[in-house]
mmCIF file of C-alpha atoms and ligand atoms in Angstrom:
data_model
loop_
_atom_site.group_PDB
_atom_site.id
_atom_site.type_symbol
_atom_site.label_atom_id
_atom_site.label_comp_id
_atom_site.label_asym_id
_atom_site.label_seq_id
_atom_site.Cartn_x
_atom_site.Cartn_y
_atom_site.Cartn_z
ATOM 1 C CA MET A 214 -6.889 -13.449 -2.498
ATOM 2 C CA ASN A 215 -9.866 -14.527 -1.082
ATOM 3 C CA PHE A 216 -12.346 -13.507 0.286
ATOM 4 C CA GLU A 217 -16.410 -13.508 0.949
ATOM 5 C CA ASN A 218 -17.246 -9.745 -0.477
ATOM 6 C CA LEU A 219 -14.083 -8.487 -3.005
ATOM 7 C CA VAL A 220 -13.267 -10.214 -6.364
ATOM 8 C CA PHE A 221 -9.554 -9.664 -7.323
ATOM 9 C CA LYS A 222 -8.052 -10.087 -11.245
ATOM 10 C CA GLN A 223 -4.989 -9.225 -12.202
ATOM 11 C CA GLU A 224 -4.964 -8.114 -15.993
ATOM 12 C CA GLY A 225 -0.921 -7.776 -17.132
ATOM 13 C CA ASN A 226 -0.167 -5.078 -14.498
ATOM 14 C CA ILE A 227 -3.992 -3.866 -14.188
ATOM 15 C CA GLY A 228 -5.665 -5.580 -10.952
ATOM 16 C CA ILE A 229 -8.922 -4.965 -10.554
ATOM 17 C CA LEU A 230 -10.510 -5.392 -7.493
ATOM 18 C CA SER A 231 -14.321 -5.680 -7.361
ATOM 19 C CA ILE A 232 -17.391 -5.773 -4.767
ATOM 20 C CA ASN A 233 -18.694 -8.410 -4.545
ATOM 21 C CA ARG A 234 -21.873 -8.219 -2.215
ATOM 22 C CA PRO A 235 -24.453 -7.704 -4.329
ATOM 23 C CA LYS A 236 -27.398 -8.592 -3.130
ATOM 24 C CA ALA A 237 -26.932 -5.545 -0.441
ATOM 25 C CA LEU A 238 -26.476 -2.861 -3.719
ATOM 26 C CA ASN A 239 -22.667 -3.879 -1.941
ATOM 27 C CA ALA A 240 -23.329 -1.849 1.032
ATOM 28 C CA LEU A 241 -20.283 -1.285 3.212
ATOM 29 C CA ASN A 242 -20.378 -3.178 6.975
ATOM 30 C CA THR A 243 -17.523 -3.642 8.732
ATOM 31 C CA GLN A 244 -16.687 -7.273 6.934
ATOM 32 C CA VAL A 245 -16.871 -5.209 4.096
ATOM 33 C CA LEU A 246 -14.102 -2.453 5.068
ATOM 34 C CA LYS A 247 -12.007 -4.830 6.836
ATOM 35 C CA GLU A 248 -11.981 -6.795 4.122
ATOM 36 C CA LEU A 249 -11.116 -3.760 1.782
ATOM 37 C CA ASP A 250 -8.246 -3.151 3.784
ATOM 38 C CA GLU A 251 -6.753 -6.549 4.215
ATOM 39 C CA ALA A 252 -6.957 -6.131 0.228
ATOM 40 C CA ILE A 253 -5.796 -2.502 -0.015
ATOM 41 C CA ASP A 254 -2.050 -3.993 2.155
ATOM 42 C CA ILE A 255 -1.954 -7.238 -0.565
ATOM 43 C CA ILE A 256 -1.896 -5.231 -3.523
ATOM 44 C CA GLU A 257 0.426 -2.604 -2.319
ATOM 45 C CA LYS A 258 2.582 -5.317 -1.244
ATOM 46 C CA ASN A 259 2.723 -7.447 -4.777
ATOM 47 C CA ASP A 260 4.906 -5.833 -6.845
ATOM 48 C CA GLU A 261 3.012 -7.412 -10.239
ATOM 49 C CA VAL A 262 0.455 -4.572 -9.779
ATOM 50 C CA HIS A 263 0.927 -1.098 -11.028
ATOM 51 C CA ILE A 264 -2.371 0.603 -10.568
ATOM 52 C CA VAL A 265 -6.006 -0.369 -9.213
ATOM 53 C CA VAL A 266 -9.589 -0.100 -11.014
ATOM 54 C CA LEU A 267 -12.183 0.256 -7.896
ATOM 55 C CA THR A 268 -15.535 -1.487 -9.046
ATOM 56 C CA GLY A 269 -18.559 -3.167 -8.445
ATOM 57 C CA GLU A 270 -20.503 -6.612 -8.547
ATOM 58 C CA GLY A 271 -24.319 -5.901 -10.077
ATOM 59 C CA ARG A 272 -25.988 -3.083 -10.479
ATOM 60 C CA ALA A 273 -24.283 -0.440 -7.905
ATOM 61 C CA PHE A 274 -20.637 0.562 -7.355
ATOM 62 C CA VAL A 275 -21.748 0.776 -4.079
ATOM 63 C CA ALA A 276 -24.913 1.948 -2.087
ATOM 64 C CA GLY A 277 -23.430 3.167 0.706
ATOM 65 C CA ALA A 278 -22.261 2.051 4.709
ATOM 66 C CA ASP A 279 -24.481 -0.711 5.388
ATOM 67 C CA ILE A 280 -27.737 0.783 6.411
ATOM 68 C CA ALA A 281 -29.334 -2.303 8.397
ATOM 69 C CA GLU A 282 -25.424 -2.220 10.690
ATOM 70 C CA MET A 283 -25.873 1.098 11.597
ATOM 71 C CA LYS A 284 -29.850 1.651 12.932
ATOM 72 C CA SER A 285 -29.310 0.132 16.247
ATOM 73 C CA MET A 286 -25.169 1.604 16.641
ATOM 74 C CA GLY A 287 -24.122 4.119 19.985
ATOM 75 C CA SER A 288 -22.888 7.369 19.596
ATOM 76 C CA LYS A 289 -19.219 5.604 20.244
ATOM 77 C CA GLU A 290 -19.787 2.412 18.134
ATOM 78 C CA ALA A 291 -20.571 5.106 15.197
ATOM 79 C CA ARG A 292 -17.852 6.949 15.702
ATOM 80 C CA GLU A 293 -15.394 3.539 15.532
ATOM 81 C CA PHE A 294 -17.568 2.532 12.558
ATOM 82 C CA ALA A 295 -16.667 5.455 10.833
ATOM 83 C CA LYS A 296 -12.705 5.642 12.306
ATOM 84 C CA ASN A 297 -12.547 2.353 10.571
ATOM 85 C CA GLY A 298 -14.312 3.131 6.736
ATOM 86 C CA LEU A 299 -11.907 7.136 7.118
ATOM 87 C CA GLU A 300 -9.049 4.071 7.656
ATOM 88 C CA VAL A 301 -9.169 2.807 4.501
ATOM 89 C CA PHE A 302 -10.208 4.705 2.772
ATOM 90 C CA ARG A 303 -7.108 6.833 3.452
ATOM 91 C CA LYS A 304 -5.310 3.967 2.855
ATOM 92 C CA ILE A 305 -6.990 3.375 -0.445
ATOM 93 C CA GLU A 306 -5.600 7.166 -1.232
ATOM 94 C CA LEU A 307 -2.512 7.594 -0.262
ATOM 95 C CA MET A 308 -1.082 3.990 -2.130
ATOM 96 C CA GLU A 309 1.638 4.764 -3.835
ATOM 97 C CA LYS A 310 0.171 2.732 -7.114
ATOM 98 C CA PRO A 311 -2.622 4.913 -8.837
ATOM 99 C CA VAL A 312 -6.231 4.088 -8.134
ATOM 100 C CA ILE A 313 -9.033 4.319 -10.552
ATOM 101 C CA ALA A 314 -12.867 3.710 -10.062
ATOM 102 C CA ALA A 315 -14.762 2.592 -12.389
ATOM 103 C CA VAL A 316 -18.139 3.159 -11.351
ATOM 104 C CA ASN A 317 -21.135 0.955 -12.707
ATOM 105 C CA GLY A 318 -23.961 1.602 -10.436
ATOM 106 C CA PHE A 319 -25.313 3.526 -7.577
ATOM 107 C CA ALA A 320 -22.393 5.621 -5.525
ATOM 108 C CA LEU A 321 -24.801 6.668 -2.708
ATOM 109 C CA GLY A 322 -23.200 8.370 0.740
ATOM 110 C CA GLY A 323 -20.073 5.648 1.837
ATOM 111 C CA GLY A 324 -20.320 4.448 -2.378
ATOM 112 C CA CYS A 325 -19.952 7.703 -3.296
ATOM 113 C CA GLU A 326 -17.325 8.623 -0.754
ATOM 114 C CA LEU A 327 -15.183 5.885 -1.491
ATOM 115 C CA SER A 328 -14.857 6.802 -5.242
ATOM 116 C CA MET A 329 -13.474 9.992 -4.410
ATOM 117 C CA CYS A 330 -10.723 8.722 -1.936
ATOM 118 C CA CYS A 331 -9.793 7.109 -5.846
ATOM 119 C CA ASP A 332 -7.673 8.851 -7.771
ATOM 120 C CA ILE A 333 -9.691 9.256 -11.242
ATOM 121 C CA ARG A 334 -13.465 8.606 -11.551
ATOM 122 C CA LEU A 335 -15.024 6.799 -14.489
ATOM 123 C CA ALA A 336 -17.943 6.871 -14.625
ATOM 124 C CA SER A 337 -21.102 4.094 -16.647
ATOM 125 C CA ASP A 338 -23.783 5.833 -18.278
ATOM 126 C CA LYS A 339 -26.239 4.157 -15.290
ATOM 127 C CA ALA A 340 -23.830 5.322 -12.779
ATOM 128 C CA LYS A 341 -26.346 7.586 -9.864
ATOM 129 C CA PHE A 342 -24.112 9.584 -7.238
ATOM 130 C CA GLY A 343 -25.190 11.324 -3.779
ATOM 131 C CA GLN A 344 -24.715 12.029 -0.180
ATOM 132 C CA PRO A 345 -28.156 11.053 1.216
ATOM 133 C CA GLU A 346 -26.917 10.670 4.636
ATOM 134 C CA THR A 347 -28.991 14.116 5.526
ATOM 135 C CA GLY A 348 -32.518 12.279 4.381
ATOM 136 C CA LEU A 349 -31.503 9.242 7.354
ATOM 137 C CA GLY A 350 -30.989 12.078 9.617
ATOM 138 C CA ILE A 351 -27.052 11.716 9.557
ATOM 139 C CA ILE A 352 -23.832 13.478 7.536
ATOM 140 C CA PRO A 353 -21.676 11.728 5.603
ATOM 141 C CA GLY A 354 -19.635 10.035 7.478
ATOM 142 C CA PHE A 355 -16.834 8.201 5.541
ATOM 143 C CA ALA A 356 -15.317 12.017 4.965
ATOM 144 C CA GLY A 357 -17.990 13.152 2.139
ATOM 145 C CA THR A 358 -18.329 16.337 3.580
ATOM 146 C CA GLN A 359 -14.359 16.794 2.942
ATOM 147 C CA ARG A 360 -13.824 15.022 -0.346
ATOM 148 C CA LEU A 361 -16.825 16.465 -1.827
ATOM 149 C CA SER A 362 -16.198 20.682 -1.676
ATOM 150 C CA ARG A 363 -12.129 19.570 -2.312
ATOM 151 C CA LEU A 364 -13.281 18.393 -5.877
ATOM 152 C CA VAL A 365 -16.587 20.260 -6.965
ATOM 153 C CA GLY A 366 -16.555 23.489 -4.550
ATOM 154 C CA MET A 367 -18.500 24.129 -1.702
ATOM 155 C CA GLY A 368 -21.480 25.233 -3.058
ATOM 156 C CA ARG A 369 -22.480 22.518 -4.885
ATOM 157 C CA ALA A 370 -20.987 20.294 -1.984
ATOM 158 C CA LYS A 371 -23.854 21.988 0.134
ATOM 159 C CA GLU A 372 -26.086 21.196 -2.745
ATOM 160 C CA LEU A 373 -25.609 17.743 -3.153
ATOM 161 C CA ILE A 374 -25.182 17.101 0.831
ATOM 162 C CA PHE A 375 -27.782 19.156 2.298
ATOM 163 C CA THR A 376 -30.658 17.517 -0.365
ATOM 164 C CA ALA A 377 -29.572 14.315 -0.423
ATOM 165 C CA ASP A 378 -30.238 14.471 -3.975
ATOM 166 C CA MET A 379 -29.622 11.511 -6.629
ATOM 167 C CA ILE A 380 -27.507 13.251 -10.229
ATOM 168 C CA ASP A 381 -26.826 11.043 -12.680
ATOM 169 C CA ALA A 382 -23.166 10.634 -14.153
ATOM 170 C CA ASP A 383 -24.138 13.038 -16.878
ATOM 171 C CA GLU A 384 -24.661 15.553 -14.122
ATOM 172 C CA ALA A 385 -21.704 14.552 -12.274
ATOM 173 C CA TYR A 386 -20.073 14.891 -14.855
ATOM 174 C CA ARG A 387 -20.510 18.195 -15.569
ATOM 175 C CA ILE A 388 -19.720 19.179 -11.829
ATOM 176 C CA GLY A 389 -16.411 18.334 -12.123
ATOM 177 C CA LEU A 390 -17.342 14.679 -9.552
ATOM 178 C CA VAL A 391 -16.601 12.017 -12.605
ATOM 179 C CA ASN A 392 -13.331 12.581 -15.097
ATOM 180 C CA LYS A 393 -15.241 10.642 -17.840
ATOM 181 C CA VAL A 394 -18.706 8.833 -18.334
ATOM 182 C CA VAL A 395 -19.014 6.058 -21.058
ATOM 183 C CA PRO A 396 -21.582 3.238 -21.641
ATOM 184 C CA GLN A 397 -22.341 0.462 -18.882
ATOM 185 C CA ASP A 398 -20.570 -2.128 -21.493
ATOM 186 C CA ASP A 399 -17.864 -0.236 -22.516
ATOM 187 C CA LEU A 400 -16.987 0.433 -18.508
ATOM 188 C CA ILE A 401 -13.908 -1.900 -17.096
ATOM 189 C CA GLU A 402 -12.788 -1.689 -20.671
ATOM 190 C CA GLU A 403 -12.702 2.110 -20.606
ATOM 191 C CA ALA A 404 -10.736 1.117 -17.244
ATOM 192 C CA ILE A 405 -8.218 -0.513 -18.538
ATOM 193 C CA LYS A 406 -7.538 1.272 -21.677
ATOM 194 C CA LEU A 407 -7.307 4.105 -19.278
ATOM 195 C CA ALA A 408 -5.097 2.368 -17.133
ATOM 196 C CA LYS A 409 -3.132 1.117 -19.907
ATOM 197 C CA ASN A 410 -2.213 4.413 -21.654
ATOM 198 C CA ILE A 411 -0.720 5.569 -17.390
ATOM 199 C CA LEU A 412 1.210 2.228 -17.722
ATOM 200 C CA SER A 413 2.883 3.494 -19.962
ATOM 201 C CA LYS A 414 4.334 6.268 -18.673
ATOM 202 C CA GLY A 415 7.160 6.019 -16.196
ATOM 203 C CA GLN A 416 5.708 4.189 -12.685
ATOM 204 C CA LEU A 417 7.378 5.804 -10.343
ATOM 205 C CA ALA A 418 7.241 9.566 -12.063
ATOM 206 C CA VAL A 419 3.120 8.623 -11.734
ATOM 207 C CA ARG A 420 3.677 7.730 -8.051
ATOM 208 C CA PHE A 421 5.409 10.193 -7.300
ATOM 209 C CA ALA A 422 3.209 12.660 -8.863
ATOM 210 C CA LYS A 423 0.120 11.259 -7.625
ATOM 211 C CA ASN A 424 2.130 12.113 -3.995
ATOM 212 C CA ALA A 425 2.559 15.102 -5.182
ATOM 213 C CA ILE A 426 -0.787 16.637 -6.039
ATOM 214 C CA ASN A 427 -2.282 14.690 -2.744
ATOM 215 C CA ARG A 428 -0.006 16.402 -0.928
ATOM 216 C CA GLY A 429 0.019 19.630 -2.030
ATOM 217 C CA ILE A 430 -3.447 20.029 -2.150
ATOM 218 C CA GLU A 431 -3.610 19.808 1.615
ATOM 219 C CA THR A 432 -1.162 22.713 1.817
ATOM 220 C CA ASP A 433 -0.475 26.094 1.354
ATOM 221 C CA ILE A 434 1.182 26.816 -2.570
ATOM 222 C CA GLU A 435 4.646 27.548 -1.257
ATOM 223 C CA THR A 436 4.771 24.377 0.883
ATOM 224 C CA GLY A 437 3.575 22.372 -2.453
ATOM 225 C CA MET A 438 5.432 23.854 -4.377
ATOM 226 C CA ALA A 439 8.539 22.766 -2.222
ATOM 227 C CA ILE A 440 6.908 19.101 -2.007
ATOM 228 C CA GLU A 441 7.619 19.293 -5.909
ATOM 229 C CA ARG A 442 11.036 20.819 -6.175
ATOM 230 C CA ASP A 443 11.835 17.858 -3.811
ATOM 231 C CA LEU A 444 10.432 15.070 -5.565
ATOM 232 C CA PHE A 445 11.536 16.474 -9.198
ATOM 233 C CA GLY A 446 14.676 16.275 -7.497
ATOM 234 C CA LEU A 447 13.882 12.214 -6.798
ATOM 235 C CA CYS A 448 12.862 12.052 -10.752
ATOM 236 C CA PHE A 449 16.891 11.893 -10.884
ATOM 237 C CA THR A 450 17.770 9.726 -8.661
ATOM 238 C CA THR A 451 16.328 6.929 -10.636
ATOM 239 C CA GLU A 452 16.951 4.837 -13.916
ATOM 240 C CA ASP A 453 13.761 5.469 -15.516
ATOM 241 C CA GLN A 454 14.225 9.012 -15.904
ATOM 242 C CA LYS A 455 16.830 8.294 -18.075
ATOM 243 C CA GLU A 456 15.679 6.196 -20.047
ATOM 244 C CA GLY A 457 12.993 8.472 -20.644
ATOM 245 C CA MET A 458 15.055 10.651 -21.392
ATOM 246 C CA GLY A 459 17.465 8.658 -23.267
ATOM 247 C CA ALA A 460 15.060 7.435 -24.816
ATOM 248 C CA PHE A 461 12.762 10.400 -26.710
ATOM 249 C CA LEU A 462 16.990 11.345 -27.755
ATOM 250 C CA GLU A 463 17.552 9.089 -29.006
ATOM 251 C CA LYS A 464 14.013 8.776 -30.488
ATOM 252 C CA ARG A 465 12.527 5.477 -29.313
ATOM 253 C CA LYS A 466 9.881 3.444 -26.983
ATOM 254 C CA PRO A 467 10.943 4.614 -23.160
ATOM 255 C CA ASN A 468 10.815 0.590 -21.498
ATOM 256 C CA TYR A 469 10.609 1.659 -18.001
ATOM 257 C CA LYS A 470 11.545 -0.680 -14.961
ATOM 258 C CA LEU A 471 10.233 1.308 -11.411
ATOM 259 C CA ARG A 472 13.497 2.002 -10.800
HETATM 260 C C1 HXC B 153 -27.964 -1.954 3.100
HETATM 261 C C2 HXC B 153 -28.237 -1.359 1.474
HETATM 262 C C3 HXC B 153 -28.123 -0.988 1.096
HETATM 263 C C4 HXC B 153 -27.555 -0.062 2.231
HETATM 264 C C5 HXC B 153 -29.479 -1.616 -0.629
HETATM 265 N N1 HXC B 153 -29.761 -2.000 -0.205
HETATM 266 N N2 HXC B 153 -28.585 0.054 -0.422
HETATM 267 N N3 HXC B 153 -29.012 -2.170 2.624
HETATM 268 N N4 HXC B 153 -27.151 -0.509 3.776
HETATM 269 N N5 HXC B 153 -26.655 1.656 2.020
HETATM 270 C C6 HXC B 153 -30.928 -3.032 0.230
HETATM 271 C C7 HXC B 153 -31.430 -3.207 0.652
HETATM 272 O O1 HXC B 153 -32.370 -3.077 1.811
HETATM 273 C C8 HXC B 153 -32.155 -4.227 -0.532
HETATM 274 O O2 HXC B 153 -31.776 -4.928 0.532
HETATM 275 C C9 HXC B 153 -31.155 -4.241 -1.724
HETATM 276 O O3 HXC B 153 -30.152 -3.294 -1.170
HETATM 277 C C10 HXC B 153 -31.844 -3.713 -2.833
HETATM 278 O O4 HXC B 153 -32.141 -2.267 -2.550
HETATM 279 P P1 HXC B 153 -33.468 -1.987 -3.377
HETATM 280 O O5 HXC B 153 -33.722 -0.681 -2.009
HETATM 281 O O6 HXC B 153 -34.735 -2.765 -3.183
HETATM 282 O O7 HXC B 153 -33.567 -1.421 -4.752
HETATM 283 P P2 HXC B 153 -34.319 -0.144 -5.543
HETATM 284 O O8 HXC B 153 -34.899 -0.089 -4.714
HETATM 285 O O9 HXC B 153 -33.327 -0.619 -6.549
HETATM 286 O O10 HXC B 153 -33.166 0.980 -5.124
HETATM 287 C C11 HXC B 153 -31.986 1.374 -4.786
HETATM 288 C C12 HXC B 153 -30.807 2.319 -4.083
HETATM 289 C C13 HXC B 153 -31.354 2.007 -2.532
HETATM 290 C C14 HXC B 153 -32.377 3.616 -4.990
HETATM 291 C C15 HXC B 153 -30.360 2.457 -4.307
HETATM 292 O O11 HXC B 153 -30.904 0.680 -2.328
HETATM 293 C C16 HXC B 153 -31.323 2.895 -1.233
HETATM 294 O O12 HXC B 153 -31.990 4.026 -1.131
HETATM 295 N N6 HXC B 153 -30.565 2.841 -1.081
HETATM 296 C C17 HXC B 153 -29.964 3.302 0.465
HETATM 297 C C18 HXC B 153 -29.072 4.325 -0.091
HETATM 298 C C19 HXC B 153 -28.418 5.246 0.588
HETATM 299 O O13 HXC B 153 -29.042 5.675 1.721
HETATM 300 N N7 HXC B 153 -26.888 5.070 1.037
HETATM 301 C C20 HXC B 153 -26.318 6.182 2.265
HETATM 302 C C21 HXC B 153 -26.473 4.981 3.583
HETATM 303 S S1 HXC B 153 -25.208 6.237 4.691
HETATM 304 P P3 HXC B 153 -33.482 -6.533 0.408
HETATM 305 O O14 HXC B 153 -33.005 -7.452 1.677
HETATM 306 O O15 HXC B 153 -35.447 -5.800 1.246
HETATM 307 O O16 HXC B 153 -34.078 -7.049 -0.910
HETATM 308 C C22 HXC B 153 -23.612 6.546 4.293
HETATM 309 C C23 HXC B 153 -22.843 7.010 5.758
HETATM 310 C C24 HXC B 153 -21.527 6.235 5.247
HETATM 311 O O17 HXC B 153 -22.519 5.484 3.489
HETATM 312 C C25 HXC B 153 -20.107 6.853 6.646
HETATM 313 C C26 HXC B 153 -20.824 5.953 7.953
HETATM 314 C C27 HXC B 153 -19.706 6.724 8.897
#
């Protein structure tokens, strides 16, 4: 993978994708969004990569959408820019493979929104979160008004968005925005450890579970239970189910094949 603003590394079945535009604190401009979109397609198709860690180079995860690019936009252009980002973030959210955000620094505006479309958020103790848009005379545009309230509840989402205040990693943990806070120097190691834990399970099952959770949260519980039941049934068409249950009964470790 050869991108101007992204770095991709693979460690076994773990793909580590970093946003690499440190001079602008990894701000998302049209080019970065386009590269992200292409990279996600490549990673989703790469059978060697089973799980993704998304992080940022330097002292930011992503400090937001690029303010310099947005400043002179008209309404039509701004909607188009938002649409691009919304589509890329939704693609990340709907990837079959799990995605862990390793939030290494500022995750503001579009950066906080990017972390929220990932499945799990690990934060370094140096990370800072916020939706500063109202301070710029705009509102979040990459689904911050939608995903933040789903993650932390409407009251906290409104407080963060109305005040544009930045919060530190401990506060983000306290309100349920991040899953865990770890020392900065251990962040990638911890993300890899978590990825390996997930990788030791049946990956088809993990993907089906992701699908059931994502689709279920967007609907009523009856429909959600029907989605779960169908995917539960689908598990029993896989070799991984036979292997997982067989290994338990034979008192050995399972050897999953993603089939
Ligand atoms: C463009 C940015 C940027 C951004 C930082 N930079 N954030 N450029 N867009 N979002 C640039 C700065 O201009 C500066 O460039 C360089 O990165 C380093 O930033 P500093 O401000 O000098 O660093 P520091 O003083 O440490 O402050 C860090 C910071 C601050 C607190 C993160 O940079 C900041 O407030 N950034 C903006 C955060 C923000 O408002 N994000 C939300 C954007 S709106 P130079 O060339 O001067 O060195 C958004 C909407 C999403 O995300 C939806 C769109 C549809």
